Coordinates of C-alpha atoms in Angstrom, one line a residue:
M20 CA 93.6 100.9 75.2
H21 CA 97.2 99.6 75.6
V22 CA 100.7 100.7 74.7
A23 CA 102.0 98.6 71.8
H24 CA 105.5 100.1 71.5
L25 CA 107.6 102.3 73.8
S26 CA 110.6 104.3 72.6
L27 CA 113.0 106.1 75.0
H28 CA 115.8 108.5 74.1
D29 CA 118.0 109.9 76.9
F30 CA 115.3 109.1 79.5
R31 CA 116.8 108.2 82.9
S32 CA 119.4 105.5 82.3
Y33 CA 118.5 104.8 78.7
E34 CA 120.3 106.4 75.8
A35 CA 118.0 104.5 73.5
L36 CA 115.4 101.8 74.1
E37 CA 112.8 100.2 71.9
I38 CA 110.2 97.8 73.4
D39 CA 107.2 96.0 71.8
L40 CA 104.4 95.4 74.3
D41 CA 101.2 93.4 74.2
P42 CA 97.9 93.7 75.9
G43 CA 97.6 91.8 79.2
V44 CA 100.5 91.4 81.7
S45 CA 104.1 92.3 81.0
S46 CA 106.7 92.0 83.8
F47 CA 110.1 93.6 84.0
V48 CA 112.4 91.6 86.3
G49 CA 115.9 92.7 87.4
R50 CA 118.0 93.7 90.4
N51 CA 117.5 97.1 91.9
G52 CA 119.2 99.9 90.0
Q53 CA 119.1 98.2 86.6
G54 CA 116.4 100.5 85.1
K55 CA 113.2 98.5 85.2
T56 CA 111.2 101.2 87.0
N57 CA 112.5 103.7 84.5
I58 CA 110.4 101.9 81.8
V59 CA 107.1 102.1 83.6
E60 CA 107.9 105.6 84.9
A61 CA 108.2 106.8 81.2
I62 CA 104.7 105.5 80.4
D63 CA 103.3 107.1 83.5
Y64 CA 105.0 110.4 82.6
L65 CA 103.4 110.3 79.2
S66 CA 100.0 110.0 80.9
R67 CA 100.3 112.9 83.4
L68 CA 103.5 114.8 82.4
S69 CA 104.5 114.1 86.0
S70 CA 106.6 111.3 87.6
H71 CA 105.5 109.2 90.6
R72 CA 109.1 109.2 91.8
V73 CA 110.4 112.8 91.6
A74 CA 108.8 116.3 91.6
A75 CA 111.1 117.9 88.9
D76 CA 111.9 116.9 85.3
L77 CA 115.7 117.2 85.6
P78 CA 116.4 113.7 87.0
L79 CA 114.4 112.3 84.1
V80 CA 117.1 113.3 81.6
R81 CA 120.1 111.1 81.2
R82 CA 123.3 112.6 82.6
G83 CA 125.1 114.6 79.9
A84 CA 122.0 115.0 77.7
E85 CA 120.0 118.2 77.2
R86 CA 116.6 116.6 76.7
A87 CA 114.7 113.3 76.9
V88 CA 112.1 111.9 74.6
V89 CA 109.3 109.5 75.5
R90 CA 107.3 108.1 72.5
A91 CA 104.6 105.5 72.6
A92 CA 102.4 103.8 70.0
V93 CA 99.0 103.5 71.7
V94 CA 96.2 101.3 70.3
R95 CA 92.6 102.0 71.0
D96 CA 89.8 100.1 69.3
E97 CA 92.3 98.8 66.8
R98 CA 93.4 102.3 65.9
R99 CA 97.0 103.3 66.4
A100 CA 98.3 106.7 67.5
V101 CA 101.8 107.8 68.4
L102 CA 102.1 110.1 71.5
E103 CA 105.4 111.9 72.2
V104 CA 106.8 114.2 74.8
E105 CA 110.1 116.0 74.7
I106 CA 111.3 116.8 78.2
N107 CA 113.3 120.0 78.4
P108 CA 114.3 120.8 82.0
G109 CA 114.1 124.6 82.7
R110 CA 112.3 125.2 79.5
S111 CA 108.9 124.3 78.1
N112 CA 108.3 120.7 77.2
R113 CA 106.9 119.8 73.8
A114 CA 104.3 117.3 72.9
R115 CA 103.2 115.7 69.6
V116 CA 100.5 113.3 68.4
N117 CA 101.2 111.4 65.2
R118 CA 104.2 113.8 64.7
G119 CA 102.0 116.8 64.8
P120 CA 102.9 119.4 67.5
L121 CA 100.3 120.2 70.2
P122 CA 99.8 123.9 71.2
K123 CA 100.7 123.1 74.8
A124 CA 102.4 120.0 76.2
R125 CA 99.6 119.6 78.8
D126 CA 97.2 118.9 75.9
L127 CA 98.8 115.4 75.9
I128 CA 97.5 114.7 79.5
G129 CA 94.8 112.0 79.7
L130 CA 95.2 110.7 76.1
V131 CA 96.6 107.6 77.8
R132 CA 95.8 107.1 81.5
T133 CA 97.7 105.2 84.1
V134 CA 97.2 104.1 87.7
V135 CA 100.4 103.4 89.6
F136 CA 100.9 101.2 92.6
A137 CA 104.3 101.9 94.2
P138 CA 106.2 101.3 97.5
D139 CA 105.8 104.9 98.5
D140 CA 102.0 104.5 98.4
L141 CA 102.0 103.9 102.2
A142 CA 102.7 107.7 102.4
L143 CA 99.2 108.2 101.0
V144 CA 97.7 107.3 104.4
K145 CA 100.7 107.6 106.8
G146 CA 102.5 110.6 105.3
D147 CA 101.7 114.4 105.4
P148 CA 98.8 116.0 103.6
T149 CA 100.9 116.9 100.5
E150 CA 100.8 113.3 99.4
R151 CA 97.0 113.1 99.7
R152 CA 96.5 116.4 97.9
R153 CA 98.7 115.2 95.1
F154 CA 96.7 111.9 94.9
A155 CA 93.4 113.9 94.4
D156 CA 94.9 116.4 92.0
D157 CA 96.5 113.7 89.8
L158 CA 93.3 111.8 89.6
L159 CA 91.3 114.9 88.7
V160 CA 93.8 115.8 86.0
L161 CA 93.4 112.3 84.4
R162 CA 89.6 112.6 84.6
G163 CA 89.5 116.1 83.1
P164 CA 92.8 117.5 81.8
R165 CA 91.5 121.1 82.0
Y166 CA 91.9 120.8 85.7
A167 CA 95.7 120.9 85.2
G168 CA 95.3 124.5 84.0
T169 CA 93.2 125.5 87.0
R170 CA 95.7 124.0 89.4
T171 CA 98.6 125.6 87.7
D172 CA 96.9 129.0 87.7
Y173 CA 96.1 128.6 91.4
D174 CA 99.8 127.8 92.2
R175 CA 100.9 130.9 90.2
V176 CA 98.5 133.2 92.0
L177 CA 99.5 131.7 95.4
K178 CA 103.2 132.3 94.7
Q179 CA 102.5 135.9 93.7
R180 CA 100.4 136.5 96.8
N181 CA 103.0 135.0 99.1
S182 CA 105.6 137.3 97.5
L183 CA 103.4 140.3 98.2
L184 CA 102.9 139.3 101.9
K185 CA 106.6 139.1 102.3
T186 CA 107.1 142.5 100.7
A187 CA 104.4 144.0 103.0
R188 CA 106.1 142.6 106.1
A189 CA 109.5 143.8 105.0
R190 CA 108.4 147.3 104.3
G191 CA 106.0 147.8 107.3
G192 CA 104.2 151.1 108.2
S193 CA 102.6 153.3 105.6
A194 CA 104.8 151.8 102.8
A195 CA 102.9 148.6 103.2
E196 CA 99.6 150.2 102.4
S197 CA 100.2 150.2 98.7
V198 CA 101.1 146.5 98.8
L199 CA 97.9 145.7 100.7
S200 CA 95.7 147.4 98.1
T201 CA 97.3 145.2 95.5
L202 CA 96.8 142.2 97.7
E203 CA 93.0 142.6 97.4
V204 CA 93.2 141.9 93.7
W205 CA 95.2 138.7 94.3
D206 CA 92.7 137.7 97.1
E207 CA 89.9 137.8 94.5
R208 CA 91.8 135.6 92.1
L209 CA 93.0 133.2 94.7
A210 CA 89.5 132.8 96.1
R211 CA 88.0 132.2 92.6
L212 CA 90.6 129.6 91.5
G213 CA 90.8 128.1 95.0
A214 CA 87.0 127.6 95.1
E215 CA 87.1 125.7 91.8
V216 CA 89.9 123.4 93.1
M217 CA 88.1 122.8 96.3
T218 CA 84.7 121.9 94.8
H219 CA 86.4 119.5 92.3
R220 CA 88.2 117.8 95.2
A221 CA 85.0 117.6 97.3
A222 CA 83.1 116.0 94.4
L223 CA 85.9 113.6 93.7
V224 CA 85.9 112.3 97.3
E225 CA 82.2 111.8 97.2
E226 CA 82.6 109.6 94.1
L227 CA 85.5 107.7 95.6
L228 CA 83.9 106.9 98.9
P229 CA 81.8 103.9 97.9
L230 CA 84.5 102.6 95.5
L231 CA 87.0 102.8 98.3
G232 CA 84.8 100.7 100.7
K233 CA 84.3 98.1 98.0
A234 CA 88.0 97.9 97.2
Y235 CA 89.1 97.7 100.9
E236 CA 86.6 94.9 101.5
A237 CA 88.2 93.0 98.5
V238 CA 91.8 93.7 99.5
A239 CA 91.4 93.0 103.3
R240 CA 89.4 89.9 103.4
G241 CA 87.1 89.8 106.4
A242 CA 86.7 93.6 106.4
H243 CA 83.4 95.4 105.8
R244 CA 83.1 98.0 103.1
D245 CA 82.0 100.6 105.6
D246 CA 85.2 100.2 107.6
A247 CA 87.2 102.3 105.2
V248 CA 86.2 106.0 104.9
I249 CA 87.7 108.9 103.0
G250 CA 86.6 112.5 103.6
Y251 CA 87.6 116.0 102.5
R252 CA 88.8 118.5 105.1
P253 CA 89.2 122.1 103.8
S254 CA 91.4 124.6 105.6
F255 CA 88.3 126.5 106.6
E256 CA 84.7 125.5 107.4
V257 CA 82.6 124.8 104.3
P258 CA 79.1 123.4 104.4
D259 CA 78.4 120.1 102.7
G260 CA 77.2 120.5 99.2
A261 CA 78.4 124.1 98.8
D262 CA 78.8 125.2 95.2
A263 CA 81.8 127.1 93.8
A264 CA 80.2 130.5 94.3
E265 CA 79.5 129.8 98.0
V266 CA 83.0 128.4 98.6
E267 CA 84.5 131.5 96.9
S268 CA 82.6 133.8 99.2
L269 CA 83.6 131.9 102.3
F270 CA 87.2 131.8 101.1
H271 CA 87.3 135.5 100.7
V272 CA 85.8 136.1 104.1
E273 CA 88.4 133.8 105.7
L274 CA 91.2 135.6 103.9
Q275 CA 90.1 138.8 105.5
R276 CA 89.8 137.2 108.9
R277 CA 93.3 135.8 108.7
R278 CA 94.9 138.9 107.2
R279 CA 96.9 139.9 110.3
D280 CA 98.2 136.4 110.9
E281 CA 99.2 136.1 107.2
L282 CA 101.1 139.5 107.3
D283 CA 102.9 138.4 110.5
R284 CA 104.0 135.1 109.0
A285 CA 104.3 136.3 105.3
V286 CA 102.5 133.3 104.0
T287 CA 99.0 132.4 102.8
L288 CA 97.3 130.4 105.5
V289 CA 94.0 129.6 103.8
G290 CA 93.2 127.6 100.6
P291 CA 93.4 124.2 99.0
H292 CA 97.2 124.1 99.4
R293 CA 96.4 123.5 103.1
D294 CA 93.6 121.1 102.7
D295 CA 93.7 117.4 103.5
L296 CA 91.9 114.1 102.8
L297 CA 90.8 112.2 105.9
C298 CA 91.5 108.5 105.8
E299 CA 89.7 106.5 108.5
L300 CA 89.5 102.9 109.3
G301 CA 86.8 101.8 111.8
E302 CA 86.2 105.4 112.8
L303 CA 89.9 106.0 113.7
P304 CA 92.5 107.8 111.5
V305 CA 94.7 105.4 109.6
K306 CA 97.7 107.5 110.4
G307 CA 98.7 106.7 114.0
Y308 CA 96.2 103.9 114.6
A309 CA 96.3 101.4 111.7
S310 CA 98.8 98.6 111.6
H311 CA 101.3 98.4 108.8
G312 CA 99.3 95.8 107.0
E313 CA 96.0 97.7 107.4
G314 CA 97.8 100.9 106.1
W315 CA 99.0 99.0 103.0
S316 CA 95.5 97.6 102.4
F317 CA 94.0 101.1 102.7
A318 CA 96.6 102.6 100.3
L319 CA 96.0 99.7 97.8
A320 CA 92.2 100.3 98.1
M321 CA 92.7 104.0 97.2
R322 CA 94.5 103.0 94.0
L323 CA 92.0 100.4 93.1
A324 CA 89.2 102.9 93.7
S325 CA 91.0 105.3 91.4
Y326 CA 91.2 102.6 88.7
D327 CA 87.5 101.8 89.0
L328 CA 86.6 105.5 88.8
L329 CA 88.7 106.1 85.7
R330 CA 87.4 103.0 83.9
S331 CA 83.8 104.0 84.6
T332 CA 84.3 107.3 82.7
G333 CA 86.5 106.1 79.7
D334 CA 89.0 103.5 78.6
D335 CA 90.7 101.1 81.1
P336 CA 93.7 102.8 82.5
I337 CA 97.1 101.0 82.2
L338 CA 97.9 99.5 85.6
V339 CA 101.5 99.8 86.8
L340 CA 102.6 97.7 89.7
D341 CA 106.0 99.1 90.5
D342 CA 107.9 96.8 92.9
V343 CA 105.0 96.5 95.3
F344 CA 104.9 92.7 95.8
A345 CA 108.1 92.8 97.9
E346 CA 106.1 95.0 100.4
L347 CA 103.2 92.6 100.7
D348 CA 102.6 89.3 102.4
S349 CA 101.7 86.3 100.3
G350 CA 98.0 86.7 101.0
R351 CA 97.8 90.3 99.9
R352 CA 100.0 89.5 96.8
E353 CA 97.5 86.9 95.6
Q354 CA 94.5 89.1 96.4
L355 CA 95.9 92.1 94.5
A356 CA 96.9 89.9 91.6
E357 CA 93.4 88.5 91.4
L358 CA 91.8 92.0 91.5
V359 CA 93.9 93.4 88.7
A360 CA 94.6 90.5 86.4
G361 CA 91.7 91.3 84.1
A362 CA 92.8 94.8 83.2
E363 CA 93.5 95.6 79.6
Q364 CA 97.2 96.1 80.3
V365 CA 99.2 95.5 83.4
L366 CA 102.9 96.4 83.7
V367 CA 104.8 94.8 86.7
T368 CA 108.3 95.4 88.0
A369 CA 110.0 93.1 90.4
A370 CA 113.6 92.4 91.6
V371 CA 112.9 88.7 91.9
A372 CA 110.6 86.8 89.6
G373 CA 109.3 84.7 92.4
D374 CA 107.7 87.8 94.0
V375 CA 105.3 88.1 91.1
P376 CA 102.1 86.0 91.7
A377 CA 101.3 83.3 89.1
A378 CA 98.2 85.3 87.9
L379 CA 100.5 88.1 86.8
R380 CA 103.4 86.3 85.2
G381 CA 102.4 87.2 81.7
R382 CA 105.2 88.1 79.3
R383 CA 108.5 88.6 81.0
F384 CA 111.4 90.9 80.2
D385 CA 114.8 90.6 82.0
V386 CA 116.4 93.9 82.7
A387 CA 120.2 94.1 83.4
D388 CA 123.1 96.3 82.5
G389 CA 120.9 98.7 80.4
Q390 CA 119.5 95.9 78.3
V391 CA 115.8 94.8 78.2
V392 CA 115.5 91.3 76.8
P393 CA 112.4 89.1 76.4
H394 CA 112.7 86.0 78.7
D395 CA 112.6 82.7 76.9

């Protein structure tokens, strides 16, 4: 699968942009702030309905415009389909396939899949747990788009439950009793949805573990594949191999046990929104112990493991290397280029053409002053 044509309207800095793309490698070269990352961000958004750069949709719409449109012609097994998303900040987004509207925008997720390498990837291993939870959830959505609905439902229930906890604390005394009875209902929903999220994440980590070791060995030459380890750490104790029903029961018990603390703090203290992924190198946490280079190698290995996992269950994902070569030494540049050069489609951005390894030169576009021009 590859993107053959990309059309942008009022997306980021582009009022209108039309680009023809080929399989293999395409690089977008230009100084920072010229709009090269906006191009690959649009394709990534079409894949996940989420940006790897910002959490909200508003920054994706060009200043002064009400909405943005991302449209791509995607070729799979010589068959062509046109995917489109209309981004409407503050309102529901709309999605179409071959001009036909989809019931929900999220039905578009996973029709084309991306794996993005970006400068912020170091936060995967050195940042807070939010980054690692997002990594797992994004990957789960691409593997099975229905997971997006489960995660959205969990967030909605969590928000409602937190609101009730705040109300109970504000009222106090006997007035809080009616709120607490309602809280029981939300406990059941939270435990059911949370158990589903947790069991999916635990299973994902089990599948990623051997792929991560293999990828780290390839990225960090001289390393052994058992040096790099990833694990799942829930916010409460769960036995290995527990199924969703067991996790739900344990979740509910833990909610009861922490009830007083939650009422005092007016926030939900238990659940997948407080889980973490453990990243270890040589039996020590990457965060706080690994060098900068080791951290980068681990983060790259996580992305490569994601790519290998996705391609094992479907089409090759589109690889996006967004300004990552400036962050790597020459050895790691060449090694990463060697590992990804055979992908069906690779999109590279760089401020300086010389930063792009020879194996990934491919077709080059120059990006400057809002113009994207094929390089002669």
